[in-house]
Coordinates of C-alpha atoms in Angstrom, one line a residue:
Chain A
M1355 CA -1.0 -17.5 -39.6
T1356 CA -2.7 -14.8 -41.5
S1357 CA -3.7 -13.0 -38.4
L1358 CA -0.1 -13.1 -37.2
T1359 CA 1.3 -11.5 -40.3
S1360 CA -1.4 -8.9 -40.5
T1361 CA -0.7 -7.7 -37.0
R1362 CA 2.9 -7.6 -37.6
A1363 CA 2.5 -5.7 -40.9
R1364 CA 0.0 -3.1 -39.5
I1365 CA 1.7 0.1 -38.6
D1366 CA 0.1 2.4 -36.0
W1367 CA 0.3 5.6 -38.1
S1368 CA -1.7 7.8 -35.7
G1369 CA 0.5 6.7 -32.8
I1370 CA 3.6 7.6 -34.8
A1371 CA 2.1 10.9 -35.8
F1372 CA 1.5 11.7 -32.1
A1373 CA 5.0 10.7 -31.1
V1374 CA 6.5 12.9 -33.8
L1375 CA 4.3 15.8 -32.9
L1376 CA 5.1 15.5 -29.2
T1377 CA 8.8 15.1 -30.0
L1378 CA 8.8 18.3 -32.1
V1379 CA 6.9 20.3 -29.5
I1380 CA 8.8 19.1 -26.5
I1381 CA 12.3 18.3 -27.7
G1382 CA 12.4 21.1 -30.3
P1383 CA 12.7 24.1 -28.0
L1384 CA 15.0 22.1 -25.7
V1385 CA 17.4 21.5 -28.6
V1386 CA 17.4 25.1 -29.6
V1387 CA 18.2 26.2 -26.0
A1388 CA 20.8 23.6 -25.6
T1389 CA 22.4 24.6 -28.9
W1390 CA 22.5 28.3 -27.8
A1391 CA 24.2 27.3 -24.6
F1392 CA 27.2 25.9 -26.5
T1393 CA 27.2 28.6 -29.2
E1394 CA 29.8 31.3 -29.4
V1395 CA 28.8 32.8 -32.8
W1396 CA 25.5 32.2 -34.5
R1397 CA 24.4 34.8 -37.1
Y1398 CA 21.3 34.9 -39.3
P1399 CA 20.7 33.2 -41.7
N1400 CA 22.8 30.2 -40.8
I1401 CA 20.9 27.1 -39.6
I1402 CA 23.7 25.9 -37.4
P1403 CA 26.0 28.1 -35.4
Q1404 CA 29.3 29.2 -36.9
K1405 CA 31.3 28.6 -33.7
F1406 CA 30.7 26.2 -30.8
G1407 CA 32.4 26.5 -27.5
F1408 CA 32.3 26.7 -23.7
R1409 CA 33.2 30.4 -23.5
F1410 CA 29.8 31.4 -22.0
W1411 CA 29.8 28.5 -19.6
G1412 CA 33.0 29.8 -18.2
Q1413 CA 31.6 33.3 -18.0
T1414 CA 28.3 32.2 -16.5
L1415 CA 29.8 29.9 -13.9
G1416 CA 32.4 32.5 -13.1
R1417 CA 29.7 34.8 -11.7
P1418 CA 29.3 34.7 -8.0
D1419 CA 25.6 35.6 -8.2
V1420 CA 24.9 32.3 -10.1
W1421 CA 26.5 30.2 -7.4
N1422 CA 24.8 32.2 -4.7
A1423 CA 21.4 31.7 -6.4
L1424 CA 22.0 27.9 -6.9
M1425 CA 22.9 27.4 -3.3
L1426 CA 20.0 29.5 -2.2
S1427 CA 17.6 27.5 -4.4
L1428 CA 18.8 24.2 -3.1
K1429 CA 18.6 25.4 0.5
L1430 CA 15.2 26.8 -0.1
S1431 CA 13.8 23.7 -1.8
T1432 CA 15.2 21.4 0.9
V1433 CA 13.8 23.5 3.8
V1434 CA 10.4 23.9 2.1
T1435 CA 10.1 20.2 1.2
L1436 CA 11.1 19.1 4.7
L1437 CA 8.7 21.6 6.4
S1438 CA 5.9 20.6 4.0
A1439 CA 6.5 16.9 4.7
L1440 CA 6.4 17.6 8.5
I1441 CA 3.1 19.5 8.2
C1442 CA 1.4 17.6 5.4
L1443 CA 2.2 13.9 5.9
P1444 CA 0.6 13.6 9.4
A1445 CA -2.3 15.8 8.1
A1446 CA -2.7 13.5 5.1
Y1447 CA -2.8 10.5 7.3
A1448 CA -5.5 12.1 9.5
F1449 CA -7.5 13.1 6.5
A1450 CA -7.2 9.6 5.0
R1451 CA -7.9 7.5 8.2
M1452 CA -9.6 9.5 10.9
K1453 CA -13.0 11.0 11.3
F1454 CA -13.2 14.4 13.0
P1455 CA -15.5 17.4 12.8
G1456 CA -14.8 19.8 10.0
R1457 CA -12.7 17.2 8.2
D1458 CA -14.1 18.0 4.7
I1459 CA -13.9 21.8 5.1
L1460 CA -10.3 21.5 6.4
F1461 CA -9.4 19.2 3.5
F1462 CA -10.8 21.7 1.1
S1463 CA -9.1 24.6 2.7
F1464 CA -5.7 23.0 2.1
L1465 CA -6.4 23.1 -1.6
A1466 CA -8.2 26.4 -1.7
G1467 CA -5.0 28.2 -2.4
H1468 CA -5.1 26.7 -5.9
A1469 CA -8.7 27.7 -6.5
F1470 CA -7.8 31.4 -7.1
P1471 CA -5.7 33.1 -9.8
K1472 CA -2.3 32.6 -8.3
F1473 CA -0.9 36.0 -8.9
G1474 CA -3.8 37.9 -7.3
L1475 CA -3.4 35.7 -4.2
L1476 CA 0.4 36.4 -4.2
V1477 CA -0.1 40.1 -4.3
A1478 CA -2.6 39.9 -1.4
I1479 CA -0.2 37.8 0.6
A1480 CA 2.7 40.2 -0.3
A1481 CA 0.7 43.0 1.3
I1482 CA 0.4 41.1 4.5
F1483 CA 4.0 40.0 4.5
L1484 CA 5.1 43.6 4.0
Q1485 CA 3.5 44.5 7.3
L1486 CA 5.1 41.5 8.9
N1487 CA 8.5 42.5 7.5
L1488 CA 8.8 39.2 5.7
I1489 CA 9.3 40.7 2.2
G1490 CA 12.8 40.1 0.9
T1491 CA 13.6 37.5 3.6
F1492 CA 14.4 33.8 3.3
W1493 CA 11.5 32.7 5.6
G1494 CA 9.1 34.9 3.7
V1495 CA 9.9 32.9 0.5
V1496 CA 9.8 29.6 2.5
L1497 CA 6.2 30.5 3.6
I1498 CA 5.0 31.4 0.2
Q1499 CA 6.4 28.3 -1.4
L1500 CA 5.0 26.1 1.3
V1501 CA 1.5 27.1 0.1
G1502 CA 2.5 25.9 -3.4
T1503 CA 3.5 22.5 -2.2
L1504 CA 0.3 21.8 -0.2
M1505 CA -1.6 20.4 -3.1
F1506 CA 1.0 17.7 -4.0
M1507 CA 1.8 17.0 -0.4
I1508 CA -1.8 16.6 0.8
W1509 CA -3.6 15.2 -2.1
I1510 CA -1.2 12.5 -3.2
P1511 CA -0.4 11.2 0.3
V1512 CA -4.1 11.1 1.2
A1513 CA -4.7 9.0 -1.8
A1514 CA -1.7 6.9 -1.0
F1515 CA -2.8 6.3 2.6
Q1516 CA -6.4 5.5 1.5
A1517 CA -5.1 3.0 -1.0
V1518 CA -3.4 0.9 1.8
D1519 CA -5.6 -2.2 2.4
R1520 CA -7.0 -2.0 5.9
R1521 CA -6.9 -5.8 6.2
M1522 CA -3.1 -5.6 5.8
E1523 CA -2.9 -3.4 8.8
E1524 CA -5.3 -5.6 10.7
A1525 CA -3.3 -8.6 9.8
A1526 CA -0.2 -6.9 11.3
R1527 CA -2.1 -6.1 14.5
D1528 CA -3.2 -9.8 14.5
V1529 CA 0.4 -11.1 14.5
G1530 CA 1.3 -8.8 17.4
A1531 CA 2.2 -5.3 16.1
S1532 CA 1.2 -2.2 18.0
P1533 CA -0.6 0.5 16.1
L1534 CA 2.6 2.5 15.8
R1535 CA 4.5 -0.5 14.6
V1536 CA 1.8 -1.2 12.0
F1537 CA 2.2 2.4 10.7
W1538 CA 6.0 2.1 10.5
S1539 CA 6.2 -1.5 9.1
I1540 CA 3.1 -1.7 6.9
T1541 CA 1.3 1.5 6.2
L1542 CA 4.3 3.6 5.4
P1543 CA 6.1 1.1 3.2
Q1544 CA 2.9 0.5 1.3
A1545 CA 2.2 4.2 0.8
G1546 CA 6.0 5.0 0.6
P1547 CA 6.7 5.0 -3.2
T1548 CA 3.7 7.2 -3.8
I1549 CA 4.6 9.6 -1.0
F1550 CA 8.2 9.7 -2.3
A1551 CA 6.8 10.8 -5.6
A1552 CA 4.9 13.6 -3.9
V1553 CA 8.1 14.7 -2.0
L1554 CA 10.0 14.7 -5.2
L1555 CA 7.4 16.7 -7.1
S1556 CA 7.3 19.2 -4.3
F1557 CA 11.1 19.6 -4.3
V1558 CA 11.3 20.1 -8.0
G1559 CA 8.2 22.3 -8.0
T1560 CA 9.7 24.5 -5.3
F1561 CA 13.0 24.6 -7.1
Y1562 CA 11.4 26.0 -10.2
E1563 CA 8.8 28.2 -8.5
T1564 CA 9.2 31.7 -9.8
E1565 CA 6.3 34.1 -9.2
G1566 CA 6.2 33.7 -5.4
A1567 CA 10.0 33.8 -5.0
W1568 CA 10.2 36.9 -7.1
L1569 CA 7.3 38.8 -5.6
I1570 CA 8.1 38.0 -2.0
G1571 CA 11.9 37.5 -2.3
A1572 CA 12.9 40.6 -4.3
P1573 CA 15.2 42.2 -4.1
G1574 CA 17.1 40.3 -1.3
I1575 CA 16.4 36.7 -2.3
R1576 CA 17.3 35.7 -5.8
T1577 CA 16.7 32.0 -6.6
M1578 CA 17.9 30.4 -9.8
P1579 CA 14.7 30.9 -11.9
V1580 CA 14.4 34.5 -10.7
L1581 CA 18.1 35.1 -11.7
M1582 CA 17.4 33.5 -15.1
I1583 CA 14.5 35.7 -15.7
S1584 CA 16.5 38.8 -15.0
Y1585 CA 19.2 37.5 -17.3
I1586 CA 16.7 37.0 -20.1
N1587 CA 15.0 40.3 -19.5
N1588 CA 18.1 42.5 -19.0
Q1589 CA 21.0 40.9 -20.9
M1590 CA 21.5 41.2 -24.6
V1591 CA 23.5 38.0 -24.6
I1592 CA 21.2 35.1 -25.2
Q1593 CA 23.8 32.6 -24.0
Y1594 CA 23.7 33.5 -20.3
G1595 CA 20.0 32.6 -20.2
A1596 CA 20.6 29.4 -22.2
V1597 CA 23.4 28.2 -20.1
L1598 CA 21.4 28.7 -16.9
S1599 CA 18.4 27.0 -18.3
V1600 CA 20.5 24.0 -19.3
L1601 CA 21.9 24.0 -15.8
L1602 CA 18.4 24.1 -14.4
W1603 CA 17.5 20.9 -16.3
V1604 CA 20.0 19.0 -14.1
P1605 CA 18.0 18.7 -10.9
S1606 CA 14.7 17.8 -12.6
F1607 CA 16.5 15.3 -14.8
I1608 CA 18.2 13.6 -11.9
A1609 CA 14.9 13.7 -10.0
L1610 CA 13.1 12.0 -12.8
M1611 CA 15.7 9.3 -13.3
F1612 CA 15.7 8.6 -9.6
A1613 CA 12.0 8.6 -9.5
R1614 CA 11.8 6.1 -12.4
R1615 CA 14.2 3.7 -10.6
V1616 CA 12.6 3.9 -7.2
I1617 CA 9.0 4.2 -8.0
G1618 CA 8.1 2.7 -11.4
G1619 CA 5.3 4.1 -13.4
G1620 CA 2.3 3.0 -11.4
A1621 CA 2.9 5.0 -8.2
F1622 CA 2.4 8.4 -9.8
A1623 CA -0.9 7.3 -11.3
R1624 CA -2.0 5.6 -8.1
G1625 CA -1.2 8.9 -6.2
F1626 CA -3.6 10.7 -8.4
G1627 CA -6.2 8.0 -7.7
G1628 CA -5.7 6.3 -11.1
Chain B
M1078 CA -5.9 -27.2 25.7
S1079 CA -7.6 -24.2 24.2
V1080 CA -11.2 -23.4 24.7
L1081 CA -13.1 -20.5 23.4
H1082 CA -16.0 -19.2 25.3
I1083 CA -18.4 -16.6 24.0
A1084 CA -21.1 -15.5 26.4
E1085 CA -24.1 -13.3 25.6
V1086 CA -22.2 -11.2 23.2
T1087 CA -24.1 -8.3 21.6
K1088 CA -22.8 -5.8 19.0
T1089 CA -25.0 -2.8 18.3
F1090 CA -23.9 -0.5 15.5
S1091 CA -24.6 3.2 15.7
G1092 CA -28.1 3.5 14.4
G1093 CA -29.3 0.8 16.7
T1094 CA -29.1 -2.3 14.4
H1095 CA -28.0 -5.4 16.2
A1096 CA -25.3 -7.0 14.2
V1097 CA -24.9 -9.7 16.8
N1098 CA -27.6 -10.3 19.4
S1099 CA -26.9 -12.0 22.7
F1100 CA -24.9 -14.7 21.1
S1101 CA -23.3 -17.5 23.1
L1102 CA -21.0 -20.3 21.9
D1103 CA -18.5 -22.7 23.4
V1104 CA -15.8 -24.1 21.2
A1105 CA -14.0 -27.2 22.6
D1106 CA -10.3 -27.9 22.4
G1107 CA -9.3 -28.9 18.8
E1108 CA -12.8 -28.4 17.5
L1109 CA -13.6 -26.8 14.2
V1110 CA -16.8 -24.8 14.4
C1111 CA -18.3 -23.2 11.3
L1112 CA -20.4 -20.0 11.5
L1113 CA -22.7 -20.3 8.6
G1114 CA -25.2 -17.7 7.4
P1115 CA -26.1 -15.3 4.7
S1116 CA -24.4 -11.9 4.4
G1117 CA -25.6 -9.6 7.1
S1118 CA -26.2 -12.4 9.6
G1119 CA -23.5 -11.1 11.9
K1120 CA -21.1 -14.1 11.5
S1121 CA -18.1 -11.9 10.3
T1122 CA -18.8 -9.3 13.0
L1123 CA -18.7 -12.1 15.6
L1124 CA -15.4 -13.4 14.2
R1125 CA -13.9 -9.9 14.2
M1126 CA -15.0 -9.5 17.9
V1127 CA -13.1 -12.7 18.8
G1128 CA -10.1 -11.5 16.9
G1129 CA -10.3 -8.1 18.6
F1130 CA -11.1 -6.0 15.6
E1131 CA -14.5 -5.0 16.9
Q1132 CA -15.6 -4.3 20.5
P1133 CA -18.7 -6.0 21.7
T1134 CA -21.4 -3.7 23.1
S1135 CA -21.9 -6.2 25.9
G1136 CA -21.0 -9.8 26.7
R1137 CA -17.7 -11.6 27.4
I1138 CA -15.2 -13.5 25.3
T1139 CA -12.7 -15.8 27.2
I1140 CA -9.9 -18.0 25.9
D1141 CA -8.8 -20.7 28.2
G1142 CA -10.5 -18.9 31.0
E1143 CA -8.8 -15.6 30.3
D1144 CA -11.1 -12.7 29.6
V1145 CA -10.0 -11.1 26.3
T1146 CA -13.1 -9.1 25.6
H1147 CA -11.3 -5.7 25.8
L1148 CA -7.8 -6.8 24.7
P1149 CA -6.5 -5.3 21.4
P1150 CA -5.8 -7.8 18.6
E1151 CA -2.0 -7.8 19.2
R1152 CA -2.5 -9.0 22.7
R1153 CA -4.9 -11.9 21.9
P1154 CA -3.8 -15.5 21.4
T1155 CA -5.8 -15.6 18.1
G1156 CA -4.6 -15.9 14.5
M1157 CA -6.8 -14.6 11.7
V1158 CA -6.8 -15.6 8.1
F1159 CA -8.5 -12.9 6.0
Q1160 CA -10.7 -13.4 3.0
S1161 CA -8.5 -11.1 0.9
H1162 CA -5.5 -12.9 2.4
A1163 CA -4.0 -9.4 3.2
L1164 CA -0.4 -10.5 2.6
W1165 CA 2.1 -7.6 2.9
T1166 CA 3.1 -7.1 -0.7
H1167 CA 6.3 -5.2 0.1
M1168 CA 7.7 -8.2 1.9
N1169 CA 8.6 -11.6 0.5
V1170 CA 7.0 -14.8 1.8
F1171 CA 9.7 -15.4 4.4
K1172 CA 9.4 -11.8 5.8
N1173 CA 5.6 -12.1 5.9
L1174 CA 5.9 -15.2 8.0
A1175 CA 8.8 -13.9 10.1
F1176 CA 7.3 -10.6 11.0
G1177 CA 5.2 -11.8 14.0
L1178 CA 8.1 -13.9 15.3
K1179 CA 10.5 -10.9 15.1
L1180 CA 8.0 -8.9 17.1
R1181 CA 8.3 -11.6 19.7
R1182 CA 12.1 -11.1 19.7
M1183 CA 12.9 -14.7 18.6
P1184 CA 16.5 -15.3 17.6
A1185 CA 17.1 -15.3 13.8
G1186 CA 18.1 -19.0 13.6
E1187 CA 15.0 -20.1 15.4
I1188 CA 12.8 -17.9 13.1
R1189 CA 14.3 -19.5 10.0
E1190 CA 13.6 -23.0 11.4
K1191 CA 10.0 -22.2 12.3
V1192 CA 9.2 -20.5 9.0
E1193 CA 10.7 -23.3 7.0
A1194 CA 8.7 -25.9 9.0
V1195 CA 5.4 -24.0 8.5
L1196 CA 6.1 -23.6 4.8
E1197 CA 6.7 -27.3 4.6
L1198 CA 3.4 -27.8 6.4
V1199 CA 1.3 -25.8 3.9
G1200 CA 3.2 -27.4 1.0
L1201 CA 5.2 -24.3 0.0
A1202 CA 8.7 -25.4 1.0
G1203 CA 11.3 -23.3 -0.8
Y1204 CA 9.0 -20.4 -1.6
G1205 CA 10.5 -18.1 1.1
D1206 CA 12.2 -15.8 -1.4
R1207 CA 9.2 -15.3 -3.6
M1208 CA 7.4 -12.0 -3.5
T1209 CA 3.7 -12.5 -2.7
N1210 CA 2.5 -11.2 -6.1
Q1211 CA 4.5 -14.0 -7.8
L1212 CA 2.2 -16.5 -6.2
S1213 CA -1.1 -17.9 -7.4
G1214 CA -4.3 -17.2 -5.5
G1215 CA -4.2 -20.6 -3.8
Q1216 CA -0.6 -20.2 -2.8
Q1217 CA -1.2 -16.7 -1.4
Q1218 CA -4.0 -18.1 0.7
R1219 CA -1.7 -20.8 2.0
V1220 CA 0.9 -18.2 2.9
A1221 CA -1.8 -16.3 4.8
L1222 CA -2.7 -19.5 6.7
A1223 CA 1.0 -20.2 7.4
R1224 CA 1.4 -16.6 8.7
S1225 CA -1.2 -17.3 11.3
L1226 CA 0.0 -20.9 12.1
V1227 CA 3.6 -20.0 12.6
L1228 CA 2.7 -18.0 15.7
E1229 CA 0.9 -21.1 17.1
P1230 CA -2.2 -19.3 18.1
K1231 CA -4.6 -20.8 20.6
I1232 CA -7.6 -20.0 18.4
L1233 CA -7.4 -20.0 14.6
L1234 CA -10.0 -17.6 12.9
L1235 CA -10.8 -18.1 9.3
D1236 CA -12.9 -15.4 7.6
E1237 CA -14.2 -16.9 4.3
P1238 CA -10.7 -17.7 3.4
F1239 CA -11.6 -19.5 0.1
A1240 CA -14.2 -17.0 -1.2
S1241 CA -11.9 -15.5 -3.9
L1242 CA -10.7 -18.9 -5.2
D1243 CA -12.3 -21.0 -8.0
Q1244 CA -14.4 -24.0 -7.2
H1245 CA -11.7 -26.6 -7.9
L1246 CA -9.1 -25.0 -5.8
R1247 CA -11.6 -24.2 -3.0
E1248 CA -12.3 -27.9 -2.6
R1249 CA -8.7 -28.9 -2.5
L1250 CA -7.7 -26.2 -0.1
R1251 CA -10.5 -27.0 2.3
E1252 CA -9.3 -30.6 2.5
E1253 CA -5.8 -29.4 3.1
V1254 CA -6.9 -26.9 5.8
R1255 CA -9.0 -29.6 7.5
D1256 CA -6.0 -32.0 7.5
I1257 CA -3.7 -29.4 8.9
Q1258 CA -6.2 -28.3 11.5
Q1259 CA -6.7 -31.9 12.7
R1260 CA -3.0 -32.7 12.7
L1261 CA -2.2 -29.6 14.8
G1262 CA -5.4 -30.1 16.9
I1263 CA -5.9 -26.3 16.7
T1264 CA -9.2 -24.9 18.0
T1265 CA -10.8 -23.2 15.0
L1266 CA -13.6 -20.8 14.2
F1267 CA -14.5 -20.6 10.5
V1268 CA -16.9 -18.2 8.9
T1269 CA -18.5 -19.0 5.5
H1270 CA -21.6 -18.5 3.6
G1271 CA -21.0 -21.6 1.6
Q1272 CA -23.0 -24.5 3.0
D1273 CA -20.9 -27.2 1.3
E1274 CA -17.8 -25.7 2.9
A1275 CA -19.4 -25.9 6.3
L1276 CA -20.8 -29.4 5.8
S1277 CA -17.5 -30.8 4.5
M1278 CA -15.2 -29.2 7.1
A1279 CA -16.9 -28.6 10.4
D1280 CA -17.2 -30.7 13.5
R1281 CA -20.1 -28.5 14.4
I1282 CA -21.9 -25.8 12.5
V1283 CA -23.7 -22.8 13.8
V1284 CA -26.4 -21.4 11.4
M1285 CA -26.8 -17.7 12.0
A1286 CA -29.5 -15.3 11.0
N1287 CA -30.0 -11.7 12.1
G1288 CA -27.2 -11.9 14.7
K1289 CA -28.7 -14.9 16.4
T1290 CA -28.2 -18.7 16.4
E1291 CA -30.8 -20.5 14.4
Q1292 CA -29.5 -23.9 15.0
M1293 CA -26.3 -25.5 16.2
G1294 CA -25.1 -29.0 15.8
R1295 CA -23.2 -31.7 13.8
P1296 CA -23.4 -30.9 10.1
D1297 CA -25.2 -34.1 9.2
V1298 CA -27.8 -33.6 11.9
V1299 CA -28.4 -30.0 10.9
Y1300 CA -28.8 -31.1 7.3
R1301 CA -31.2 -34.0 8.1
D1302 CA -33.1 -32.3 10.8
P1303 CA -33.3 -28.5 10.4
K1304 CA -35.2 -27.0 13.3
T1305 CA -36.5 -23.9 11.7
P1306 CA -37.7 -23.1 8.1
F1307 CA -34.8 -20.7 7.7
V1308 CA -32.2 -23.5 8.4
A1309 CA -34.3 -25.8 6.2
G1310 CA -34.1 -23.4 3.3
F1311 CA -30.5 -22.3 3.9
I1312 CA -28.8 -25.7 4.2
G1313 CA -29.0 -27.7 1.0
T1314 CA -31.9 -27.5 -1.4
M1315 CA -35.3 -27.7 0.2
N1316 CA -38.9 -27.5 -1.0
L1317 CA -40.8 -25.3 1.4
V1318 CA -44.5 -25.5 0.7
E1319 CA -46.9 -23.3 2.7
G1320 CA -50.4 -24.6 3.2
E1321 CA -53.2 -25.4 5.5
V1322 CA -53.8 -28.4 7.8
T1323 CA -57.4 -29.6 8.3
N1324 CA -58.3 -32.8 9.9
G1325 CA -54.8 -34.2 9.7
Q1326 CA -54.5 -33.4 6.0
F1327 CA -52.0 -30.8 4.6
T1328 CA -53.3 -29.1 1.5
R1329 CA -51.7 -26.8 -1.0
S1330 CA -53.5 -26.5 -4.3
D1331 CA -54.1 -30.1 -5.6
F1332 CA -51.4 -31.5 -3.4
T1333 CA -52.4 -33.2 -0.2
F1334 CA -50.4 -35.1 2.4
P1335 CA -51.4 -36.7 5.7
L1336 CA -50.0 -34.7 8.6
P1337 CA -51.0 -35.6 12.1
I1338 CA -50.9 -32.1 13.6
A1339 CA -53.5 -29.6 14.9
D1340 CA -55.4 -27.6 12.3
G1341 CA -53.9 -24.3 11.1
P1342 CA -51.3 -23.0 8.7
A1343 CA -48.1 -25.0 8.3
T1344 CA -44.9 -25.1 6.1
L1345 CA -44.0 -28.4 4.7
A1346 CA -40.3 -29.1 4.0
I1347 CA -39.3 -31.9 1.6
R1348 CA -35.8 -32.5 0.3
P1349 CA -35.6 -33.0 -3.5
E1350 CA -34.1 -36.4 -2.9
A1351 CA -37.0 -37.4 -0.7
L1352 CA -39.7 -36.4 -3.2
D1353 CA -40.6 -39.3 -5.5
L1354 CA -42.6 -38.9 -8.7
T1355 CA -45.0 -41.4 -10.1
A1356 CA -47.2 -41.5 -13.2
S1357 CA -50.8 -40.9 -12.3
D1358 CA -54.3 -40.6 -13.8
T1359 CA -55.0 -37.8 -11.4
P1360 CA -51.8 -35.7 -11.6
K1361 CA -51.0 -33.3 -8.7
A1362 CA -48.2 -31.4 -10.6
T1363 CA -46.9 -30.7 -14.0
V1364 CA -43.2 -31.2 -15.1
H1365 CA -41.8 -27.8 -16.0
R1366 CA -38.2 -28.7 -16.9
V1367 CA -35.9 -31.7 -16.7
T1368 CA -32.2 -31.3 -16.1
D1369 CA -29.8 -34.2 -16.5
Y1370 CA -26.7 -34.0 -14.4
G1371 CA -25.4 -37.4 -15.5
S1372 CA -25.2 -39.0 -12.1
H1373 CA -28.8 -37.9 -11.4
G1374 CA -31.5 -35.7 -12.7
L1375 CA -33.5 -32.7 -11.3
V1376 CA -37.1 -32.3 -12.2
D1377 CA -38.8 -28.9 -11.8
L1378 CA -42.5 -29.2 -11.1
D1379 CA -45.4 -26.8 -10.9
L1380 CA -48.4 -27.3 -8.7
A1381 CA -51.7 -26.1 -10.2
D1382 CA -51.3 -22.7 -8.5
G1383 CA -47.8 -22.3 -9.8
T1384 CA -45.8 -23.3 -6.7
R1385 CA -42.4 -24.6 -7.9
L1386 CA -41.0 -27.8 -6.5
K1387 CA -37.8 -29.7 -7.2
S1388 CA -37.4 -33.5 -7.2
M1389 CA -34.2 -35.5 -7.6
V1390 CA -34.7 -38.5 -9.8
A1391 CA -32.4 -41.4 -10.8
H1392 CA -33.7 -41.6 -14.4
P1393 CA -34.5 -38.2 -15.8
D1394 CA -35.2 -39.6 -19.2
L1395 CA -38.5 -41.0 -17.8
F1396 CA -39.9 -37.4 -17.6
R1397 CA -40.6 -34.7 -20.1
T1398 CA -42.0 -31.2 -19.9
G1399 CA -45.7 -30.9 -19.6
Q1400 CA -46.2 -34.4 -18.2
G1401 CA -48.6 -34.8 -15.2
V1402 CA -47.1 -36.6 -12.2
D1403 CA -48.2 -37.6 -8.7
L1404 CA -46.0 -36.6 -5.7
K1405 CA -44.9 -39.2 -3.1
P1406 CA -42.8 -37.6 -0.3
R1407 CA -40.8 -40.1 1.6
A1408 CA -39.7 -37.8 4.5
V1409 CA -41.1 -34.5 5.5
A1410 CA -40.8 -32.0 8.3
A1411 CA -43.5 -29.4 9.2
Y1412 CA -43.0 -26.0 10.7
R1413 CA -45.4 -23.6 12.4
N1414 CA -44.5 -20.2 13.9
N1415 CA -40.8 -20.8 13.0
Q1416 CA -40.8 -24.0 15.1
Q1417 CA -40.6 -27.6 13.9
I1418 CA -43.8 -29.3 14.9
F1419 CA -43.6 -32.6 13.0
R1420 CA -40.9 -34.8 11.4
S1421 CA -41.2 -38.1 9.7

């Protein structure tokens, strides 16, 4: 009895402190930005805006460059993710399941792009792309963003394929399934949720990728984040940037909600070898 | 009628170690043969070769006269139950069982009938909609068995199927599996390192060591008459005493025993239940510890040179630590150069 009441009465103060701190740090800026997006007049020293409204939404969404950038970003993310899946998933399966000469070096080379300071690497690549006439082109940006997805799309699926119990695959062979059928009916569904997480991460990551898109894509290719940066840098009106940033929450929010439903918490952790 | 024939099968791993070394075995129709041995004895490798998961380096495996040595697992008439049960966790019980039937393009109605019948057989009627992770360890192993049985394999292969279960469940399941196996009359090869499992289930056991057969025969015969010291030590508890024979007398420390064999070194094997203890003025051994199991007792003894022996006694309360006793073996076997040379 006493132990029951004592556990009920004990409050986890350090846990609450962490939760409050995290809330302040994460939610705080989001609230400020969201507030700005719906503000028409907000002058110092008022704590809340004098006038709320949708005027700047209308203005921002009325601009053709915003719509072009949004469509471009969606197209870019889709193409990059599909290409990445096409290249990386078979490679990940090979890394996870097959033995071949140079396997470890190849595996490492896939990740080497992340071992250097990214901007230096981008500038070097930009120099090469300049000679290949890829600067300012759609496919130039696709290529540079592909590099960025390699880590997610190799590492996580490799871990996912390795985590599939070999006995499960053998049991499927035993009941009469061909190797291809085993892959389709057993290996892929077992690794599926984790691989889906990787695809989602790479889509969202590509959507928000800025440095590569800016360095390689400018001036012809302007993705949503690049457009947002130019708004923040060049416009005196804060609201344009705020409205765009609220808009940019939408894909990641949808992705996260979707991910939670489809995957459940364990798959991400498993993908990272947890 | 399904007969398994293994002829001169050898499996050499890269590095040159013989996992299985020129092994031959015939399993008769409806027979349950147990491959028994310590880990590394090659028993699992052998089973996996019969299932098609490993390729023999040389030798032939035939089932009902058909050479299956080089067929992949999906084209062999064998059904394997894995130690880790290896159920497909993304399918429910019904789908786990139906998968193999679907691959055989059986009509849906027939699949349903067959799956329900086999679930009934393993005592899991009505569990078809459960996900596999909602089942207990014993139920999961039953589903794994059903998954193999539903395809009516000619040869059933069991790879330490009860190893992950607790003692109680293991005993119950092996009775059930034995019942099912006998009812269906299915030819079965069973791998285990548990001797009680082998002794209680098998029609015949094959004791393996280093990829070779040490002894093959009916469980009771192998238990009563082990042909090599390895089998003697592996099956059941056995006192193995190394000593010298001179003039028909076996000697180790103070312990002597008449043994009508030629002079030389010998290993004497005595079961604890065949070693009687008596009080004596000239004790040959000292009681080290007495353990009372209720139904019987076990007395640990030390010879003068420290050799440890075990004796099973009906009345453990008659003995206490430090007491001197005389040893009266009722039945012994003697080995020399890994061969049995005497048995009483």
